[in-house]
Coordinates of C-alpha atoms and ligand atoms in Angstrom, one line a residue:
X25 CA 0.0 0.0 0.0
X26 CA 1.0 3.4 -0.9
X27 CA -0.3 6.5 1.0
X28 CA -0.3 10.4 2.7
X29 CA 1.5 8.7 5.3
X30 CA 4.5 6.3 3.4
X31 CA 7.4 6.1 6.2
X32 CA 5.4 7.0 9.2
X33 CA 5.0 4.9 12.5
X34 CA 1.8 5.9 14.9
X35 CA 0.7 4.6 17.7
X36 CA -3.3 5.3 18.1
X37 CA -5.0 5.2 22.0
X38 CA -8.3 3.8 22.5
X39 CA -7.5 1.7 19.1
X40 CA -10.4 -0.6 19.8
X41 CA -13.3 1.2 19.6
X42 CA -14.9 4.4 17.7
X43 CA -12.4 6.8 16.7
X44 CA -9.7 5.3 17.0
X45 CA -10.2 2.1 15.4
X46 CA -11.2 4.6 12.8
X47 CA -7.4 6.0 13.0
X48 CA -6.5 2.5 12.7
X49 CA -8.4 1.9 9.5
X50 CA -7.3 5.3 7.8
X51 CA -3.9 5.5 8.7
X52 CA -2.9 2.2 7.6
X53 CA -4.5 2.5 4.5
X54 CA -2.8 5.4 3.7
X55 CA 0.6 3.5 4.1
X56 CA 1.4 3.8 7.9
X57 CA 2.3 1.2 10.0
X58 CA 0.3 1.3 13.0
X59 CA 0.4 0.4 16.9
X60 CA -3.5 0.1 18.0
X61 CA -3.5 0.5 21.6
X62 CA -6.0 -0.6 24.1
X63 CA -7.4 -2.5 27.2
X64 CA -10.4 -4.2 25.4
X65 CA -7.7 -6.4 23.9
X66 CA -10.4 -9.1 22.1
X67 CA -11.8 -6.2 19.9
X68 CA -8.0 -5.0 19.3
X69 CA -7.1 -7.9 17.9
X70 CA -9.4 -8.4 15.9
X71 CA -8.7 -4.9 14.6
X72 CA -5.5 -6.1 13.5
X73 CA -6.3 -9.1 11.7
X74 CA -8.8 -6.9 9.7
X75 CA -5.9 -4.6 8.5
X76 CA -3.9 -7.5 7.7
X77 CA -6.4 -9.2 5.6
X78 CA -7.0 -5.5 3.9
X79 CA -2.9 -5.7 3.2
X80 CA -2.1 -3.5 5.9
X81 CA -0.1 -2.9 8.7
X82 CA -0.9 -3.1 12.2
X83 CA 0.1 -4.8 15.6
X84 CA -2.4 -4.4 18.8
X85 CA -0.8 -3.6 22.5
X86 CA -2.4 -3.7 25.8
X87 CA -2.0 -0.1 27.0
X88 CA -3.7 1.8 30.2
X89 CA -3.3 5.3 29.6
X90 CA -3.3 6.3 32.8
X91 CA -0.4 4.0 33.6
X92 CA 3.2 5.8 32.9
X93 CA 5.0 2.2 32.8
X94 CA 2.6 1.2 30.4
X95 CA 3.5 3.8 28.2
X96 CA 7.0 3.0 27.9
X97 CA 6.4 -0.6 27.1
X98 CA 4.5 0.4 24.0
X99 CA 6.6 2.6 22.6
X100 CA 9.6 0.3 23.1
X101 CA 6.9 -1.8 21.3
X102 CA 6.4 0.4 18.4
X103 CA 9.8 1.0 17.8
X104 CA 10.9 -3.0 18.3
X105 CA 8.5 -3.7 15.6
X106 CA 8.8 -1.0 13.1
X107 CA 12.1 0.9 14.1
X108 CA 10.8 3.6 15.4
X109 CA 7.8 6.0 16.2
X110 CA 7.1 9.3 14.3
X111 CA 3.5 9.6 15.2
X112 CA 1.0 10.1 18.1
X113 CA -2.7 10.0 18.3
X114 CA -3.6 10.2 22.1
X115 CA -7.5 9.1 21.8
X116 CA -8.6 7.5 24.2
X117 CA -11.2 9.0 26.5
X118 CA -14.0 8.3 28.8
X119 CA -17.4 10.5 29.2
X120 CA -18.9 11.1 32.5
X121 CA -22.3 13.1 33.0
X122 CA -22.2 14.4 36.4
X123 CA -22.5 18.3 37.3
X124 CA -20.8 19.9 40.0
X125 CA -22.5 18.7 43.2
X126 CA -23.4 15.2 41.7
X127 CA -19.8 14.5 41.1
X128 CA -17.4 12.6 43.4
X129 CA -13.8 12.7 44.1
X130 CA -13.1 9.9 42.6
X131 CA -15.1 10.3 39.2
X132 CA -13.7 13.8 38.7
X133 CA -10.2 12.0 39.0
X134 CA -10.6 8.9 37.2
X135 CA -11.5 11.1 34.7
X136 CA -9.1 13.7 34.7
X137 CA -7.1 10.5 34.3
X138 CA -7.4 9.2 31.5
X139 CA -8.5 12.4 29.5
X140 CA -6.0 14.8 30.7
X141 CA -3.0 13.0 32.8
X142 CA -3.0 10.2 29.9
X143 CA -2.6 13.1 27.7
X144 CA 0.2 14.0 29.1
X145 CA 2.0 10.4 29.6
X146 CA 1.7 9.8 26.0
X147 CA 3.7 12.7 25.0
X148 CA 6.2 12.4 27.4
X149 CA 6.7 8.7 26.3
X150 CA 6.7 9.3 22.6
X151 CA 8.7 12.6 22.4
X152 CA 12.2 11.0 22.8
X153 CA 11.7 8.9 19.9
X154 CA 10.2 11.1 17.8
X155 CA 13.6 13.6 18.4
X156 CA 15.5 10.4 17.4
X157 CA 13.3 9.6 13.9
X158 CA 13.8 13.4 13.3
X159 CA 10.9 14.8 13.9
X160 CA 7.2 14.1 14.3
X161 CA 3.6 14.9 14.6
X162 CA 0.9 14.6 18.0
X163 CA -2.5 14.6 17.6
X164 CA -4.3 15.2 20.8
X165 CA -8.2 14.2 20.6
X166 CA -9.9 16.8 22.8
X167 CA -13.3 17.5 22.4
X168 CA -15.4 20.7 21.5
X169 CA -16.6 20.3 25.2
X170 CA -13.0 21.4 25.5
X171 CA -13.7 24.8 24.0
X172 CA -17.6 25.7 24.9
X173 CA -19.4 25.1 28.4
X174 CA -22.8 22.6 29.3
X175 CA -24.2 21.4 32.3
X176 CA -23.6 18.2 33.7
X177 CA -20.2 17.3 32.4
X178 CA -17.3 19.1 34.9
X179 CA -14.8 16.2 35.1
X180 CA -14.8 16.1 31.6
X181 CA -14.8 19.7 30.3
X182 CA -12.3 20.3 32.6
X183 CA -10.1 17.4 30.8
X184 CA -10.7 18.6 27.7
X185 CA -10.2 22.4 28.1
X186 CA -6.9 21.3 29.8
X187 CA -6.0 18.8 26.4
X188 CA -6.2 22.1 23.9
X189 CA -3.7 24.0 26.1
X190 CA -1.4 21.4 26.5
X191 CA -1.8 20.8 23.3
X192 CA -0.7 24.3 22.5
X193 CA 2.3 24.3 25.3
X194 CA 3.8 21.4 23.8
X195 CA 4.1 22.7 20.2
X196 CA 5.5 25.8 21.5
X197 CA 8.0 23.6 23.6
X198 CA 9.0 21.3 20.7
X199 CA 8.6 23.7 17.4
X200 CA 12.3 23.5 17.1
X201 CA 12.7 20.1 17.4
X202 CA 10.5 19.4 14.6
X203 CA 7.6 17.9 16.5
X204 CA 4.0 19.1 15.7
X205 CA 1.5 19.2 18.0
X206 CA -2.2 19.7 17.6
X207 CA -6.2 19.3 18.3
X208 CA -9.0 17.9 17.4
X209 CA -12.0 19.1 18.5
X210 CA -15.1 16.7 17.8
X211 CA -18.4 17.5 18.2
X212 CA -21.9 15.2 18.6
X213 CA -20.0 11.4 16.7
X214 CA -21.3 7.9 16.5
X215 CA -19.4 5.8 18.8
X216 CA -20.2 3.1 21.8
X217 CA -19.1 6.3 23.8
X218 CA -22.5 7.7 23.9
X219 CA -24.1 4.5 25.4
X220 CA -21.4 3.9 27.7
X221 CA -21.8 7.3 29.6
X222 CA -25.0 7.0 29.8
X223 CA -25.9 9.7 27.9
X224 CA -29.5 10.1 27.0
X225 CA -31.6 9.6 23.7
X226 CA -32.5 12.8 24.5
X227 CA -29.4 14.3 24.8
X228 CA -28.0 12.7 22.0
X229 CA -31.5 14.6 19.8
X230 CA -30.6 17.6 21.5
X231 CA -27.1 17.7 20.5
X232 CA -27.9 17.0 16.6
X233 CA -30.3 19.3 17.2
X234 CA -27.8 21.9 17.7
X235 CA -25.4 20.6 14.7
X236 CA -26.4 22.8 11.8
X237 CA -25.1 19.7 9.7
X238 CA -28.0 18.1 11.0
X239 CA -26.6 14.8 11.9
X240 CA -24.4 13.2 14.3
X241 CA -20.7 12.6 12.4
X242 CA -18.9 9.4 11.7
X243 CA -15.6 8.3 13.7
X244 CA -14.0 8.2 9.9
X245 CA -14.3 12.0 9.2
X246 CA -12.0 12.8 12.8
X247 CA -9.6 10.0 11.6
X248 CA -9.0 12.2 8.4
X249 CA -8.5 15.3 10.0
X250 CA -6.0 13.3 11.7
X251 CA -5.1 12.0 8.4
X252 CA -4.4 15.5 7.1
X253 CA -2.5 16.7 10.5
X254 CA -0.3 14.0 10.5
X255 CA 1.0 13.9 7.1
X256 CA 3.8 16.1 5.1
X257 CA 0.7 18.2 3.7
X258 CA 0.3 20.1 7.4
X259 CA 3.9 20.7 7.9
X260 CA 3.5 24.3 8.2
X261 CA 0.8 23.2 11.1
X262 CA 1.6 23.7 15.0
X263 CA -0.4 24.6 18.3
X264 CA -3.8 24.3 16.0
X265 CA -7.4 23.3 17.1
X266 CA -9.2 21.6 14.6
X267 CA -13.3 21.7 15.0
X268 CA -15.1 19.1 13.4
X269 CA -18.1 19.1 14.7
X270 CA -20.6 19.8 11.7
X271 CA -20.8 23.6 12.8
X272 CA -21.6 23.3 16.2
X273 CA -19.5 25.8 17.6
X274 CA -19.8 28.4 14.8
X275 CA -23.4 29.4 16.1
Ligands
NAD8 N1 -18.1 10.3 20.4 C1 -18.1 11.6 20.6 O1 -19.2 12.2 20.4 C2 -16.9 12.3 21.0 C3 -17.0 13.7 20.9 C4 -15.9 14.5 21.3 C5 -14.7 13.8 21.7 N2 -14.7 12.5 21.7 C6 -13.4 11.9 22.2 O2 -13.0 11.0 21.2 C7 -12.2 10.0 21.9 C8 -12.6 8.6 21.4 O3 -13.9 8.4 21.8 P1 -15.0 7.4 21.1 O4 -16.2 8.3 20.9 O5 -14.3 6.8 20.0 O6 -15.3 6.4 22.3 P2 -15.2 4.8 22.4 O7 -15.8 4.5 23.7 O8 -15.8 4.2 21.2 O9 -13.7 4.6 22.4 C9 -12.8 4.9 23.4 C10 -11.7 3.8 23.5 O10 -10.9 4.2 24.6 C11 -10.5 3.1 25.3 N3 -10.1 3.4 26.6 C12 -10.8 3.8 27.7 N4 -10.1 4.0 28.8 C13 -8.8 3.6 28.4 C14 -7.6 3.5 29.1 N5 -7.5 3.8 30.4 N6 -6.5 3.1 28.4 C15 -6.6 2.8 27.1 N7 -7.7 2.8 26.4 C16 -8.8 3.2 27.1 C17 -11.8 2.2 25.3 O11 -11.5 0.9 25.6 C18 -12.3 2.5 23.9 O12 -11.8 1.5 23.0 C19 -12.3 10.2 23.4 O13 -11.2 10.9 23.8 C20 -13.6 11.1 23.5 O14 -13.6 11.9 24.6 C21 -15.7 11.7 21.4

């Protein structure tokens, strides 16, 4: 296979599911070699053996994002298998639905966690071997209830508003070392992440509701705003925010 992104290693979080597995799908068809990260390891795998049988390239690790060791065993993984690692899509998230008072200690931090700390981890993992390949390009999935307000979701507005300015802090920190770092900012998008936070059918009307595109999106059209942001094409591109999210946010 031949592709935007010939020569390029990434590792994707949250690989099994949604977006990510969409990342998965798009970035190894468009010639990268791809680390799918995860803890639902069944649905990894069998992520993997789909690329393969589509002539791709793909290996599946077991990764917690919220645990540092973790980190460095994948990208020892990444760059054991394919030499070394030149690209980062921190993705993996979890939704909660709590407001202010209904929220506990321990919800606001698991998921400060894995939304926020995680976001951290992976860059701090991946940056030394993206110096060492030369350069390289980070991809931090925020959210664009990381750039506008609702009620009922603190833990995780908070995660996401801190995601676009660490996203923005590191690509100051590493412009000179040829490391690019941006976000994504999805809106209302079809994924088991919906059902799993319990968010309601309503909610989930209200929120197309208030996409002028009139429809929730698909995990495919975040993967190729990825696709764009990670290949040669963006390489003028540092510190953005990329909303797609059907035009939500431009009311
Ligand atoms: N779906 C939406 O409407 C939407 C909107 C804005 C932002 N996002 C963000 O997009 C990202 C992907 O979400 P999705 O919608 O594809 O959800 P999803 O639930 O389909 O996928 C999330 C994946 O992350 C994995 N994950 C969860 N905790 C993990 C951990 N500790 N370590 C490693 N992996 C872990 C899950 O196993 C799952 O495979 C998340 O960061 C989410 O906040 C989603």
């Amino acid at each position: 296979m031949t592709g935007r992104l010939d020569g390029k290693v990434a590792l994707v979080t949250g690989a099994a599911s949604g977006i990510g597995a969409a990342h998965v799908r798009v970035f190894a068809a468009n010639g990268a070699k791809v680390v799918a990260a995860d803890i639902q390891d069944d649905k990894g795998q069998a992520l993997i053996r789909e690329i393969a049988d589509k002539g791709g390239e793909a290996v599946y690790v077991r990764l917690d994002v919220a645990q540092e060791r973790e980190w460095l065993g994948a990208v020892a993984e990444a760059v054991r298998r394919f030499g070394k690692l030149t690209t980062l899509i921190n993705n993996a998230g979890i939704a909660n639905t709590q407001g202010v008072e209904a929220e506990t200690l321990a919800g606001f931090n698991r998921v400060v966690s894995v939304d926020q700390t995680a976001v951290w981890l992976g860059m701090k993992a991946a940056i030394p071997e993206m110096r060492k390949a030369g350069g390289g390009a980070i991809v931090n999935i925020s959210s664009v209830f990381g750039i506008i307000g609702s009620p009922g979701f603190i833990a995780y507005h908070g995660a996401k508003g801190a995601v676009r300015l660490m996203t923005k802090a590191a690509a100051l920190e590493y412009a000179k070392q040829g490391i690019r770092v941006n976000s994504i900012h999805p809106g209302i998008i079809d994924t088991p992440i919906i059902g799993d936070s319990k968010i309601t059918r309503e909610a989930v009307e209200q929120f197309k509701l208030a996409t002028p595109l009139g429809r929730m999106g698909r995990p495919e059209e975040i993967a190729h705003g990825s696709l764009f942001l990670c290949s040669d094409e963006a390489s003028f591109i540092t510190g953005a925010e990329l909303v797609i999210d059907g035009g939500w946010t431009a009311q």
